[in-house]
Amino acid sequence: MLNALDKQMLEKVADLHEIPQGAFNIRKNGVGVQRNTTANIDIVTKKDKSGIDVIIKPYTKGESVHIPVIVTEENINDVVYNTFEIGEYSDVEIIAGCGIHNCGTHTSQHDGIHTFYVRKGAKVKYVEKHYGQGDGKGQRILNPKTIIEAEEGSYTELELIQIKGIDRTIRDTEIRLMGNAKLVVTERLLTYQDQEAQSTINVELLGVDSSAQIISRSVAQDNSKQDFYFDLIGRNKGRGHIQCDAIIMHNAQVHSTPKISAYHSEAQLVHEAAIGRIESEQLIKLMSMGFSEKEAEDTILDGFLK
Amino acid sequence: MLEIQGVTLETEGAKGVEILKNINLKFYDKKIYVITGPNGGGKSSLAKILMGIYNPTSGKILLNEQDITQTSITERARMGIGYAFQSPPRFKGIKVKDLLKMAAAHNPEKLNTCDLLYNVGLCAQDYLERDVDASLSGGEMKRIEIATVLARNLKIAVFDEPEAGIDLWSFQKLAETFKNIHLKYDTTIVIISHQERIMQLADEIILMSNGTISAQSERDVILAGILKNENCLCSTNCEKGVGQNAECVG
């Protein structure tokens, strides 16, 4: 059912070398092709629109759900709505990757709208990797929208990675945190050639002692363009920290607009943004250890985007 | 042997400032040299010229009779020249163990990275997984920097003020480590330092001030001179030291 190309894409997108353990749902070219559920994790196809409901029972510990999406043909426009119900006091990992292989001349696009309900005391790590390949002129477009309602005492970790591959992406992330809910977002982005990427992250600290930490690191090369919008809103006693660092090279453009708004006297919000070239001292240090300038540059960028 | 012949370094522009004036030096194999002198005297600039970070305005640098004046930093590193920065750069996403592994990559001897850290007074368990970033203190960065040079089997190792930021207790260990590289490898060691205890390790001490070499001799001779000398090493004519009861005028 899965051919060699499918397997290669799954490996790139979700580090899958074989059929994953535990619950999973593989979507290919707009259709679900393989699924497995477990006693604690159920996956149900939505009836009203395209997509799935992933239901994780309360107190589920140490399980993972893989929901990779691969697009291997041109001229695909796939819109999917996925809802995740992460039961109270569970501790799970959700690996959602999306890969587009396009050797044609027409665009291949996948728009995924993911809504998460992280229930009281639950812990979830959500990894979303975007990958694209193919030597056709057809564009590869991914527009993910992520909405997270984090309840009391929950812990949500998001890892969002996109290195090359995708021509255009408009990423929208919206998170609301209740009392004692914690959020950690790590975003890694590299664009090159004529690629364009836009990422908007809105976080609302609604509950007492909620906290959010957002670290965004990106590299913009060639003629690519990156736009970042961060909006951190403190409506209660809580802490938020946004750090965005970009390395700009060649003729690229990077626009970073971190915004913090406090509506409560005990909201503590910090934003730090920096855009710059690779520091020459770093290059010189590595060259003085025997690296060529190119090797030094690659080492610095690899570490930066790790 | 590393030879510096008639090296001059001037800053660019119409009003070029002479940072180094006609420096002539020979560094012989397996010896320890300490370069000392007042701040702003050109010591770090000379060290950077050895590594190729600065290019001299005129003059030549010869490594074992081969002219390396135009050789790049990378090439010089591959020829066996190493440099420990006075202010080492920080990185994002590179761990201490990664940096040490990169440094030791071309050393034919299989080094234990934990030993490398021990020799600079750091506990491997505490530091291997740390990022070489803003979370490390100045002293910690300095020591890791020294470790990256010690990890390599070098012909010439240049240390720019290695003692800066190192606490008293670790200092003894550091001084011992310098003595040991000397015994272990055939490296020529050049240390820029203001510390008497580092100078005690030297075979020869070179005094630099105002971009020139004001004295160069065996350790004991120079040390005796520095400790006895009541004249200031800087070139400014000032009233200090002239009289015990000198008063401020005006």
XYZ file of C-alpha atoms in Angstrom:
556
model
C 0.000 0.000 0.000
C 2.864 2.379 0.763
C 5.399 2.559 -2.023
C 9.082 3.443 -1.810
C 8.485 7.182 -2.249
C 5.812 7.145 0.475
C 8.204 5.427 2.839
C 10.967 7.899 2.069
C 8.623 10.820 2.718
C 7.415 9.298 5.995
C 10.979 8.956 7.113
C 11.764 12.581 6.328
C 8.623 13.926 7.869
C 8.201 11.792 10.954
C 11.404 9.758 11.331
C 9.364 6.678 10.601
C 11.298 3.724 9.292
C 8.496 1.255 9.576
C 4.885 1.189 10.693
C 4.830 3.076 13.990
C 4.016 1.570 17.311
C 0.851 2.754 18.957
C -1.868 4.832 17.419
C -1.409 6.388 14.000
C -3.198 7.729 10.965
C -1.421 8.126 7.633
C -2.942 10.505 5.115
C -1.757 10.460 1.519
C -2.910 12.766 -1.258
C -6.038 13.837 0.577
C -7.176 10.421 1.757
C -6.591 8.448 4.946
C -4.738 5.292 3.932
C -3.745 3.553 7.119
C -4.836 3.747 10.719
C -4.306 2.051 14.028
C -5.924 2.770 17.372
C -5.089 1.529 20.858
C -7.058 0.915 24.017
C -6.347 4.436 25.211
C -6.169 6.363 21.984
C -9.001 6.362 19.490
C -9.011 7.945 16.044
C -12.362 8.635 14.410
C -13.000 10.076 10.952
C -15.033 13.281 11.092
C -18.452 13.100 9.548
C -19.091 16.754 8.735
C -15.753 17.663 7.226
C -12.441 16.250 6.120
C -10.294 15.220 9.053
C -10.057 13.141 12.202
C -10.803 13.292 15.911
C -8.026 11.930 18.077
C -9.342 11.049 21.499
C -6.864 10.288 24.254
C -8.333 8.847 27.435
C -7.524 10.526 30.759
C -4.452 9.173 32.547
C -2.943 7.734 29.376
C 0.802 7.735 29.958
C 3.784 7.284 27.693
C 1.937 6.740 24.432
C 2.419 8.490 21.134
C 0.218 9.240 18.135
C 1.686 9.634 14.656
C -0.453 11.528 12.150
C 1.771 12.158 9.141
C 0.438 13.652 5.939
C 2.163 13.123 2.624
C 1.338 14.622 -0.729
C 3.083 12.962 -3.618
C 1.196 14.306 -6.611
C 0.805 17.715 -8.140
C -2.435 19.670 -8.286
C -3.601 18.644 -4.859
C -5.432 21.087 -2.595
C -6.042 19.285 0.659
C -7.813 20.962 3.596
C -8.076 18.969 6.803
C -9.625 19.636 10.231
C -8.189 17.586 13.102
C -9.404 17.804 16.686
C -7.379 16.444 19.578
C -8.964 15.685 22.921
C -6.111 15.133 25.368
C -7.621 13.650 28.496
C -6.929 14.833 32.031
C -3.581 13.923 33.521
C -2.415 12.085 30.429
C 1.170 12.339 29.145
C 1.505 11.847 25.411
C 3.424 12.777 22.298
C 1.782 13.723 19.005
C 3.944 13.630 15.909
C 2.388 15.407 12.961
C 4.566 15.880 9.943
C 3.664 17.043 6.524
C 5.671 16.359 3.410
C 5.067 17.363 -0.176
C 6.785 15.732 -3.089
C 6.040 17.669 -6.248
C 7.729 16.969 -9.552
C 5.024 18.582 -11.612
C 4.162 22.076 -12.745
C 1.023 22.563 -10.692
C 0.820 23.527 -7.057
C 0.416 20.987 -4.289
C -1.061 22.402 -1.125
C -2.106 21.096 2.257
C -3.892 23.219 4.851
C -4.257 21.581 8.245
C -6.417 23.105 10.963
C -5.602 21.461 14.286
C -7.540 22.180 17.456
C -6.231 20.842 20.755
C -8.090 20.576 24.051
C -5.379 19.912 26.604
C -7.387 18.942 29.667
C -6.542 19.537 33.314
C -3.083 18.353 34.323
C -2.333 16.817 30.935
C 1.062 16.911 29.327
C 1.490 16.942 25.565
C 4.435 17.321 23.208
C 3.400 18.176 19.667
C 6.010 17.922 16.933
C 5.216 19.311 13.494
C 7.815 18.942 10.800
C 7.345 20.359 7.328
C 9.266 18.941 4.433
C 9.210 19.412 0.666
C 11.066 17.934 -2.265
C 10.804 17.469 -6.007
C 12.398 19.101 -9.003
C 9.233 20.348 -10.691
C 8.244 23.974 -10.984
C 4.991 23.283 -9.142
C 4.827 25.063 -5.819
C 4.729 23.306 -2.482
C 2.493 25.096 -0.043
C 1.630 24.279 3.575
C -0.650 26.465 5.689
C -1.056 25.069 9.197
C -3.446 26.577 11.710
C -3.080 25.437 15.300
C -5.507 26.314 18.090
C -4.777 25.184 21.637
C -7.022 25.496 24.689
C -4.768 24.603 27.606
C -6.628 23.910 30.827
C -5.477 24.232 34.410
C -2.136 22.738 35.293
C -1.465 21.444 31.802
C 1.869 21.451 30.022
C 2.080 21.918 26.273
C 5.249 21.766 24.255
C 5.237 22.621 20.536
C 8.124 21.919 18.195
C 7.605 23.483 14.761
C 10.266 22.782 12.168
C 10.546 23.754 8.523
C 13.896 23.541 6.772
C 13.878 24.478 3.063
C 11.491 22.417 0.935
C 8.338 24.493 1.252
C 7.809 27.389 -1.144
C 5.112 29.252 0.711
C 3.717 28.894 4.184
C 1.345 30.928 6.273
C 1.418 29.539 9.777
C -1.121 30.613 12.354
C -0.914 29.544 15.997
C -3.386 30.591 18.699
C -3.040 29.471 22.315
C -5.066 30.213 25.446
C -3.630 29.233 28.828
C -5.633 28.747 32.011
C -4.348 28.768 35.594
C -0.925 27.141 36.086
C -0.822 26.051 32.465
C 2.622 26.110 30.900
C 3.566 26.494 27.267
C 6.890 26.057 25.492
C 7.087 26.729 21.760
C 10.223 26.131 19.724
C 10.133 27.250 16.116
C 12.917 26.521 13.608
C 12.728 27.854 10.072
C 15.094 28.017 7.098
C 14.044 29.540 3.797
C 16.114 29.846 0.659
C 15.745 30.639 -3.043
C 12.480 32.553 -3.479
C 10.581 30.975 -0.621
C 8.227 32.959 1.579
C 7.199 32.188 5.123
C 4.863 33.937 7.495
C 4.319 32.879 11.070
C 1.857 34.369 13.561
C 1.811 33.219 17.170
C -0.823 34.611 19.575
C -0.679 33.554 23.190
C -3.126 34.641 25.873
C -2.208 34.149 29.525
C -5.683 33.927 31.016
C -5.213 32.023 34.272
C -3.222 32.800 37.395
C 0.414 31.660 37.163
C 0.138 30.642 33.553
C 3.418 30.890 31.661
C 4.650 30.854 28.096
C 8.068 30.634 26.560
C 8.483 31.064 22.808
C 11.847 30.594 21.104
C 11.959 31.197 17.395
C 15.154 30.742 15.385
C 15.337 31.222 11.656
C 17.790 31.558 8.801
C 16.833 33.450 5.647
C 18.996 32.858 2.578
C 19.093 33.901 -1.082
C 15.983 35.946 -2.002
C 13.640 34.455 0.545
C 11.282 36.408 2.774
C 10.224 35.800 6.362
C 7.537 37.574 8.383
C 7.030 36.944 12.075
C 4.210 38.264 14.224
C 4.164 37.436 17.910
C 1.441 38.634 20.221
C 1.746 37.780 23.902
C -1.173 38.963 26.026
C -1.080 38.882 29.808
C -4.578 39.040 31.278
C -3.649 37.685 34.684
C -0.716 37.121 36.980
C 1.731 35.198 34.833
C 4.987 35.223 32.900
C 5.705 35.227 29.216
C 8.934 35.358 27.260
C 9.355 35.615 23.490
C 12.785 35.309 21.964
C 13.211 35.546 18.226
C 16.581 35.297 16.578
C 17.143 35.414 12.851
C 20.257 35.053 10.750
C 19.921 36.942 7.508
C 22.078 36.201 4.469
C 22.442 37.185 0.806
C 19.386 39.156 -0.427
C 16.839 37.833 2.010
C 14.293 39.833 4.002
C 13.219 39.250 7.584
C 10.476 41.189 9.358
C 9.915 40.499 13.026
C 7.139 42.137 15.029
C 7.030 40.858 18.593
C 4.204 42.412 20.558
C 3.483 42.142 24.267
C 0.355 43.504 25.983
C -0.341 43.498 29.690
C -3.827 43.871 31.150
C -2.852 42.962 34.695
C -0.355 44.487 37.093
C 1.246 41.121 37.778
C 1.726 40.095 34.179
C 5.489 39.914 33.441
C 6.191 39.878 29.734
C 9.495 40.004 27.882
C 10.254 40.062 24.223
C 13.671 39.953 22.610
C 14.159 40.087 18.873
C 17.412 40.132 16.940
C 18.203 39.897 13.251
C 21.785 39.807 12.082
C 24.394 38.151 9.973
C 26.514 35.296 11.208
C 29.002 36.744 13.690
C 32.468 36.943 12.219
C 34.086 36.006 15.552
C 32.233 32.696 15.451
C 33.502 32.050 11.926
C 37.059 33.016 12.858
C 37.018 30.758 15.923
C 35.984 27.741 13.882
C 38.421 28.584 11.079
C 41.188 28.796 13.679
C 40.302 25.188 14.504
C 40.843 24.121 10.891
C 37.342 24.578 9.405
C 37.019 26.212 5.983
C 34.753 29.260 5.896
C 31.928 27.221 4.340
C 32.319 24.418 6.892
C 32.318 26.988 9.687
C 29.165 28.609 8.316
C 27.368 25.252 7.997
C 28.356 24.263 11.543
C 27.067 27.528 12.956
C 23.764 27.310 11.060
C 23.250 23.640 11.984
C 23.742 24.430 15.656
C 21.515 27.506 15.439
C 18.654 25.517 13.988
C 19.037 22.431 16.141
C 60.507 27.492 14.210
C 58.218 30.454 13.702
C 59.883 33.640 12.543
C 58.471 37.148 12.382
C 60.463 39.431 10.110
C 59.966 43.177 10.043
C 56.250 42.970 10.718
C 54.378 46.263 10.849
C 50.672 46.706 11.404
C 48.919 49.972 10.630
C 45.237 50.729 10.852
C 43.598 51.779 7.586
C 42.670 55.284 6.672
C 44.410 58.588 6.196
C 45.560 58.828 9.796
C 46.842 55.304 10.131
C 47.910 54.361 13.623
C 50.951 52.107 13.894
C 49.955 49.235 16.137
C 53.078 47.185 15.510
C 56.384 48.686 14.477
C 58.950 46.529 12.738
C 58.692 43.440 14.938
C 61.407 40.821 14.596
C 61.059 37.630 16.630
C 62.067 33.996 16.496
C 60.056 31.337 18.317
C 62.013 28.104 18.600
C 60.480 24.653 18.883
C 59.403 23.336 22.271
C 60.034 26.581 24.129
C 57.592 28.565 26.222
C 57.476 32.288 25.519
C 55.552 34.805 27.560
C 54.759 38.172 26.050
C 53.960 40.813 28.603
C 53.717 44.565 28.871
C 51.257 47.383 29.386
C 47.753 47.317 27.913
C 47.533 48.636 24.393
C 51.109 47.643 23.644
C 50.281 45.449 20.641
C 50.474 42.004 22.265
C 47.050 40.748 21.152
C 47.555 42.247 17.714
C 50.784 40.313 17.364
C 49.021 37.118 18.431
C 46.292 37.695 15.846
C 48.895 38.211 13.171
C 50.379 34.813 14.041
C 46.969 33.186 13.551
C 46.213 35.139 10.367
C 43.294 37.053 11.817
C 45.093 40.287 11.018
C 47.346 40.644 7.997
C 50.519 42.682 8.498
C 50.911 45.908 6.552
C 54.453 44.853 5.794
C 56.853 42.138 6.807
C 56.870 38.349 6.693
C 55.917 35.375 8.804
C 57.810 32.134 8.254
C 56.853 28.739 9.649
C 59.782 26.345 9.374
C 61.168 28.584 6.633
C 57.896 28.529 4.661
C 56.393 31.954 3.992
C 52.894 31.931 5.464
C 52.261 35.688 5.425
C 49.408 35.323 2.923
C 48.134 31.998 4.228
C 44.507 31.936 5.431
C 43.388 31.264 9.018
C 42.057 27.863 7.996
C 45.316 26.866 6.326
C 47.413 28.015 9.261
C 45.196 26.023 11.618
C 45.720 22.963 9.458
C 49.473 23.585 9.513
C 49.401 23.363 13.273
C 48.884 26.879 14.599
C 46.286 27.369 17.303
C 44.948 30.420 19.119
C 42.961 30.833 22.314
C 40.973 34.085 22.092
C 41.123 36.703 24.779
C 37.308 37.020 24.530
C 36.055 33.729 23.126
C 32.858 33.939 21.033
C 29.648 32.287 22.182
C 27.460 30.130 19.947
C 23.826 29.114 19.837
C 23.084 25.427 19.678
C 26.629 24.105 20.074
C 27.409 22.171 23.246
C 30.730 22.017 25.076
C 31.148 18.386 24.067
C 30.488 19.290 20.389
C 33.086 22.059 20.415
C 35.701 19.859 22.069
C 34.987 17.029 19.643
C 35.445 19.422 16.719
C 38.684 20.698 18.209
C 40.071 17.199 18.791
C 38.905 15.859 15.416
C 42.313 15.982 13.744
C 44.369 14.935 16.711
C 45.755 11.479 15.956
C 45.842 10.780 19.661
C 42.471 9.686 21.030
C 41.688 12.255 23.665
C 39.330 11.923 26.553
C 37.160 15.059 26.525
C 36.575 14.655 30.252
C 40.320 14.899 30.886
C 40.478 18.025 28.746
C 37.935 19.706 30.971
C 39.608 18.466 34.158
C 42.882 20.026 33.053
C 41.237 23.433 32.867
C 39.528 22.986 36.200
C 36.021 22.110 35.022
C 34.024 19.022 35.954
C 33.085 17.072 32.808
C 29.758 15.943 34.261
C 28.701 19.524 34.855
C 29.857 20.950 31.548
C 29.767 18.514 28.638
C 26.060 19.018 27.949
C 26.067 22.788 28.465
C 25.545 25.106 25.503
C 28.521 27.338 24.722
C 26.243 30.356 24.946
C 25.344 33.304 27.138
C 24.545 30.977 30.041
C 28.252 30.370 30.742
C 30.248 32.827 32.808
C 33.332 34.578 31.461
C 35.651 32.322 33.421
C 33.902 29.181 32.205
C 34.101 30.373 28.570
C 37.784 31.127 28.998
C 38.542 27.683 30.287
C 36.585 25.939 27.558
C 38.441 28.101 25.066
C 41.775 26.928 26.469
C 40.536 23.346 26.342
C 39.793 23.679 22.607
C 43.431 24.579 22.004
C 44.760 21.893 24.344
C 42.673 19.373 22.380
C 44.847 19.852 19.346
C 48.324 18.578 18.611
C 49.873 21.872 17.587
C 53.226 23.194 16.441
C 52.480 26.656 17.810
C 49.865 27.350 20.490
C 49.084 30.975 21.283
C 47.146 31.829 24.449
C 45.871 35.382 24.799
C 45.639 36.250 28.522
C 44.502 32.785 29.587
C 44.408 33.796 33.241
C 41.683 36.429 32.854
C 38.581 35.295 34.728
C 40.158 32.207 36.287
C 39.836 31.966 40.049
C 42.865 31.495 42.293
C 42.133 27.865 43.002
C 41.945 26.801 39.359
C 44.933 28.881 38.457
C 47.432 26.439 39.909
C 45.904 23.646 37.838
C 46.100 25.805 34.725
C 49.757 26.620 35.264
C 50.475 22.905 35.688
C 48.587 22.157 32.474
C 50.722 24.562 30.479
C 53.827 22.954 31.856
C 52.504 19.545 30.837
C 51.661 20.334 27.202
C 55.139 21.429 26.943
C 56.349 18.057 28.142
C 53.806 16.000 26.211
C 53.849 17.527 22.727
C 56.606 19.372 20.887
C 54.498 22.501 20.863
C 55.951 25.966 20.970
C 53.832 27.866 23.425
C 53.314 31.605 23.301
C 51.352 33.077 26.189
C 50.283 36.673 26.573
C 50.091 37.232 30.282
C 50.410 39.646 33.165
C 50.720 36.936 35.782
C 54.005 36.327 37.515
C 53.193 32.657 37.986
C 52.759 32.183 34.234
C 55.984 34.058 33.637
C 57.705 31.572 35.939
C 56.950 28.896 33.325
C 58.618 30.786 30.505
C 61.934 30.025 28.886
C 61.964 33.543 27.503
C 59.990 36.657 28.296
C 59.303 39.312 25.689
C 58.352 42.787 26.854
C 56.168 44.710 24.430
C 55.054 48.263 24.712
C 53.951 50.839 22.202
C 54.037 48.380 19.356
C 57.683 47.443 19.783
C 59.746 44.967 21.712
C 61.345 46.812 24.548
C 63.172 43.809 25.975
C 63.602 40.142 25.304
C 65.631 37.747 27.338
C 65.592 34.679 29.511
C 62.956 34.563 32.179
C 65.103 35.223 35.226
C 66.776 38.214 33.674
C 63.519 39.908 32.689
C 61.688 39.088 35.903
C 64.447 40.533 37.973
C 64.334 43.611 35.817
C 60.543 44.071 36.078
C 60.498 43.677 39.820
C 63.380 46.060 40.375
C 62.437 48.604 37.744
C 60.990 51.790 39.063
C 60.498 53.337 35.660
C 57.089 53.015 34.119
C 56.908 51.016 30.894
C 54.539 53.394 29.153
C 55.828 56.256 27.082
C 53.916 59.118 28.671
C 55.881 61.653 30.657
C 53.877 62.053 33.798
C 54.562 63.118 37.350
C 53.846 59.752 38.943
C 56.811 58.167 40.634
C 58.893 61.322 40.571
C 58.380 62.354 44.131
C 56.643 61.065 47.240
C 55.028 64.407 47.935
C 53.859 65.269 44.451
C 50.753 67.395 44.547
C 47.970 67.965 42.090
C 48.149 71.389 40.521
C 45.109 73.301 39.334
